[in-house]
Amino acid sequence: MQSYTIGQAARLLGVSPDTARRWADAGRITTHRDEAGRRLVDGRDLAAFSVELARSGIAEEDTPYTSARNAFPGIVTAIKLGDVAAQVEIQAGPHRLVSLLTREAVEELGLEVGMEATARVKSTNVHIDRV
């Protein structure tokens, strides 16, 4: 499973690294250390926390939420696979984006919950780019 540094987790959550460190110190985000001693967050734990955070409405007040060319970098929080179609949810800071695409596309991208991905929005379509 993919893991994220505190800085990467902060970017995906739309907060400062200091805020993410405080949350980790307080036990709100579970971390572990790698061989180099860096604090890491498991992707599945980060995905669950990002959904909880978005639902609670807590974020830094000075954090700008913008879409640069309609790209929303975030973390995959849910995947529902059907026989032909699939639904992928991404939490990008306070934004929850849902894309309907083919099951084959999800499999080709190798998408999993906890993985970093970017949702690109064009008109009413949301496209997923694996990062």
mmCIF file of C-alpha atoms in Angstrom:
data_model
loop_
_atom_site.group_PDB
_atom_site.id
_atom_site.type_symbol
_atom_site.label_atom_id
_atom_site.label_comp_id
_atom_site.label_asym_id
_atom_site.label_seq_id
_atom_site.Cartn_x
_atom_site.Cartn_y
_atom_site.Cartn_z
ATOM 1 C CA MET A 1 0.000 0.000 0.000
ATOM 2 C CA GLN A 2 1.207 3.465 -0.824
ATOM 3 C CA SER A 3 2.318 5.677 2.053
ATOM 4 C CA TYR A 4 2.683 9.463 2.169
ATOM 5 C CA THR A 5 5.051 11.790 3.986
ATOM 6 C CA ILE A 6 3.528 14.379 6.303
ATOM 7 C CA GLY A 7 4.157 17.048 3.641
ATOM 8 C CA GLN A 8 2.435 15.023 0.920
ATOM 9 C CA ALA A 9 -0.474 14.236 3.238
ATOM 10 C CA ALA A 10 -0.809 17.929 4.098
ATOM 11 C CA ARG A 11 -0.966 18.882 0.403
ATOM 12 C CA LEU A 12 -3.619 16.253 -0.277
ATOM 13 C CA LEU A 13 -5.646 17.384 2.739
ATOM 14 C CA GLY A 14 -5.361 21.075 1.803
ATOM 15 C CA VAL A 15 -3.596 22.096 5.031
ATOM 16 C CA SER A 16 -0.100 23.180 6.043
ATOM 17 C CA PRO A 17 2.533 20.589 6.951
ATOM 18 C CA ASP A 18 2.538 22.044 10.492
ATOM 19 C CA THR A 19 -1.187 21.311 10.813
ATOM 20 C CA ALA A 20 -0.690 17.743 9.566
ATOM 21 C CA ARG A 21 2.174 17.278 12.073
ATOM 22 C CA ARG A 22 -0.011 18.572 14.921
ATOM 23 C CA TRP A 23 -2.786 16.160 13.899
ATOM 24 C CA ALA A 24 -0.270 13.297 13.832
ATOM 25 C CA ASP A 25 1.160 14.312 17.229
ATOM 26 C CA ALA A 26 -2.384 14.388 18.641
ATOM 27 C CA GLY A 27 -3.142 10.942 17.208
ATOM 28 C CA ARG A 28 -5.753 12.132 14.705
ATOM 29 C CA ILE A 29 -3.630 10.757 11.842
ATOM 30 C CA THR A 30 -1.816 7.451 12.413
ATOM 31 C CA THR A 31 1.812 7.510 11.283
ATOM 32 C CA HIS A 32 4.743 5.125 11.181
ATOM 33 C CA ARG A 33 8.426 5.677 10.429
ATOM 34 C CA ASP A 34 10.378 4.410 7.435
ATOM 35 C CA GLU A 35 14.015 3.255 7.445
ATOM 36 C CA ALA A 36 15.187 6.863 7.137
ATOM 37 C CA GLY A 37 13.089 7.918 10.135
ATOM 38 C CA ARG A 38 10.517 9.887 8.121
ATOM 39 C CA ARG A 39 6.947 9.883 9.382
ATOM 40 C CA LEU A 40 4.595 8.238 6.901
ATOM 41 C CA VAL A 41 0.816 7.928 6.677
ATOM 42 C CA ASP A 42 -0.724 4.793 5.154
ATOM 43 C CA GLY A 43 -2.785 5.639 2.054
ATOM 44 C CA ARG A 44 -5.955 3.932 3.301
ATOM 45 C CA ASP A 45 -5.728 5.765 6.643
ATOM 46 C CA LEU A 46 -5.212 9.065 4.830
ATOM 47 C CA ALA A 47 -8.179 8.377 2.543
ATOM 48 C CA ALA A 48 -10.469 7.699 5.518
ATOM 49 C CA PHE A 49 -9.195 10.749 7.399
ATOM 50 C CA SER A 50 -9.673 13.009 4.351
ATOM 51 C CA VAL A 51 -13.347 12.001 4.123
ATOM 52 C CA GLU A 52 -13.798 12.567 7.877
ATOM 53 C CA LEU A 53 -12.082 15.948 7.631
ATOM 54 C CA ALA A 54 -14.220 17.071 4.686
ATOM 55 C CA ARG A 55 -17.409 16.059 6.489
ATOM 56 C CA SER A 56 -16.398 17.966 9.611
ATOM 57 C CA GLY A 57 -15.699 21.131 7.600
ATOM 58 C CA ILE A 58 -12.403 21.733 9.424
ATOM 59 C CA ALA A 59 -9.657 23.295 7.326
ATOM 60 C CA GLU A 60 -7.228 26.145 7.656
ATOM 61 C CA GLU A 61 -8.979 29.435 7.033
ATOM 62 C CA ASP A 62 -6.148 30.867 4.945
ATOM 63 C CA THR A 63 -5.888 27.830 2.661
ATOM 64 C CA PRO A 64 -6.840 28.793 -0.891
ATOM 65 C CA TYR A 65 -8.897 26.210 -2.746
ATOM 66 C CA THR A 66 -8.434 26.718 -6.436
ATOM 67 C CA SER A 67 -8.562 24.668 -9.586
ATOM 68 C CA ALA A 68 -5.561 25.237 -11.803
ATOM 69 C CA ARG A 69 -6.913 24.369 -15.237
ATOM 70 C CA ASN A 70 -9.637 22.336 -13.544
ATOM 71 C CA ALA A 71 -7.185 19.856 -12.009
ATOM 72 C CA PHE A 72 -7.970 18.582 -8.506
ATOM 73 C CA PRO A 73 -5.067 16.612 -6.995
ATOM 74 C CA GLY A 74 -6.247 14.409 -4.172
ATOM 75 C CA ILE A 75 -6.546 10.913 -2.826
ATOM 76 C CA VAL A 76 -8.793 8.060 -3.970
ATOM 77 C CA THR A 77 -11.315 7.424 -1.185
ATOM 78 C CA ALA A 78 -13.661 4.889 -2.803
ATOM 79 C CA ILE A 79 -13.916 2.653 -5.852
ATOM 80 C CA LYS A 80 -17.070 0.783 -6.839
ATOM 81 C CA LEU A 81 -16.584 -1.706 -9.648
ATOM 82 C CA GLY A 82 -19.416 -3.081 -11.754
ATOM 83 C CA ASP A 83 -19.209 -5.583 -14.590
ATOM 84 C CA VAL A 84 -18.561 -2.833 -17.162
ATOM 85 C CA ALA A 85 -18.675 0.530 -15.355
ATOM 86 C CA ALA A 86 -16.920 1.886 -12.277
ATOM 87 C CA GLN A 87 -17.257 4.818 -9.898
ATOM 88 C CA VAL A 88 -14.164 6.483 -8.417
ATOM 89 C CA GLU A 89 -14.291 9.077 -5.633
ATOM 90 C CA ILE A 90 -11.451 11.498 -4.952
ATOM 91 C CA GLN A 91 -11.168 13.822 -1.962
ATOM 92 C CA ALA A 92 -9.227 16.914 -3.049
ATOM 93 C CA GLY A 93 -9.007 19.165 0.001
ATOM 94 C CA PRO A 94 -12.624 20.085 0.770
ATOM 95 C CA HIS A 95 -13.815 18.866 -2.635
ATOM 96 C CA ARG A 96 -15.284 15.396 -3.203
ATOM 97 C CA LEU A 97 -15.220 14.467 -6.886
ATOM 98 C CA VAL A 98 -16.891 11.411 -8.383
ATOM 99 C CA SER A 99 -16.062 9.996 -11.797
ATOM 100 C CA LEU A 100 -17.982 7.374 -13.717
ATOM 101 C CA LEU A 101 -15.708 5.488 -16.073
ATOM 102 C CA THR A 102 -15.192 1.987 -17.389
ATOM 103 C CA ARG A 103 -13.975 -0.812 -15.171
ATOM 104 C CA GLU A 104 -11.235 -1.402 -17.724
ATOM 105 C CA ALA A 105 -9.949 2.179 -17.258
ATOM 106 C CA VAL A 106 -9.785 1.739 -13.471
ATOM 107 C CA GLU A 107 -7.881 -1.527 -13.891
ATOM 108 C CA GLU A 108 -5.480 -0.065 -16.486
ATOM 109 C CA LEU A 109 -4.708 2.873 -14.175
ATOM 110 C CA GLY A 110 -4.245 0.475 -11.273
ATOM 111 C CA LEU A 111 -6.369 2.694 -9.043
ATOM 112 C CA GLU A 112 -6.738 1.724 -5.386
ATOM 113 C CA VAL A 113 -8.181 3.432 -2.320
ATOM 114 C CA GLY A 114 -5.440 5.494 -0.692
ATOM 115 C CA MET A 115 -3.652 6.221 -3.963
ATOM 116 C CA GLU A 116 -2.839 9.757 -5.049
ATOM 117 C CA ALA A 117 -4.680 10.800 -8.201
ATOM 118 C CA THR A 118 -5.818 13.942 -9.978
ATOM 119 C CA ALA A 119 -9.390 14.564 -11.095
ATOM 120 C CA ARG A 120 -9.603 16.700 -14.222
ATOM 121 C CA VAL A 121 -12.952 18.314 -14.854
ATOM 122 C CA LYS A 122 -14.146 19.235 -18.317
ATOM 123 C CA SER A 123 -17.754 20.292 -18.643
ATOM 124 C CA THR A 124 -19.722 17.611 -16.802
ATOM 125 C CA ASN A 125 -17.024 14.918 -17.108
ATOM 126 C CA VAL A 126 -14.438 14.085 -14.458
ATOM 127 C CA HIS A 127 -11.296 12.347 -15.756
ATOM 128 C CA ILE A 128 -8.848 10.592 -13.426
ATOM 129 C CA ASP A 129 -5.055 10.778 -13.908
ATOM 130 C CA ARG A 130 -2.874 8.432 -11.888
ATOM 131 C CA VAL A 131 -0.027 10.355 -10.254
#
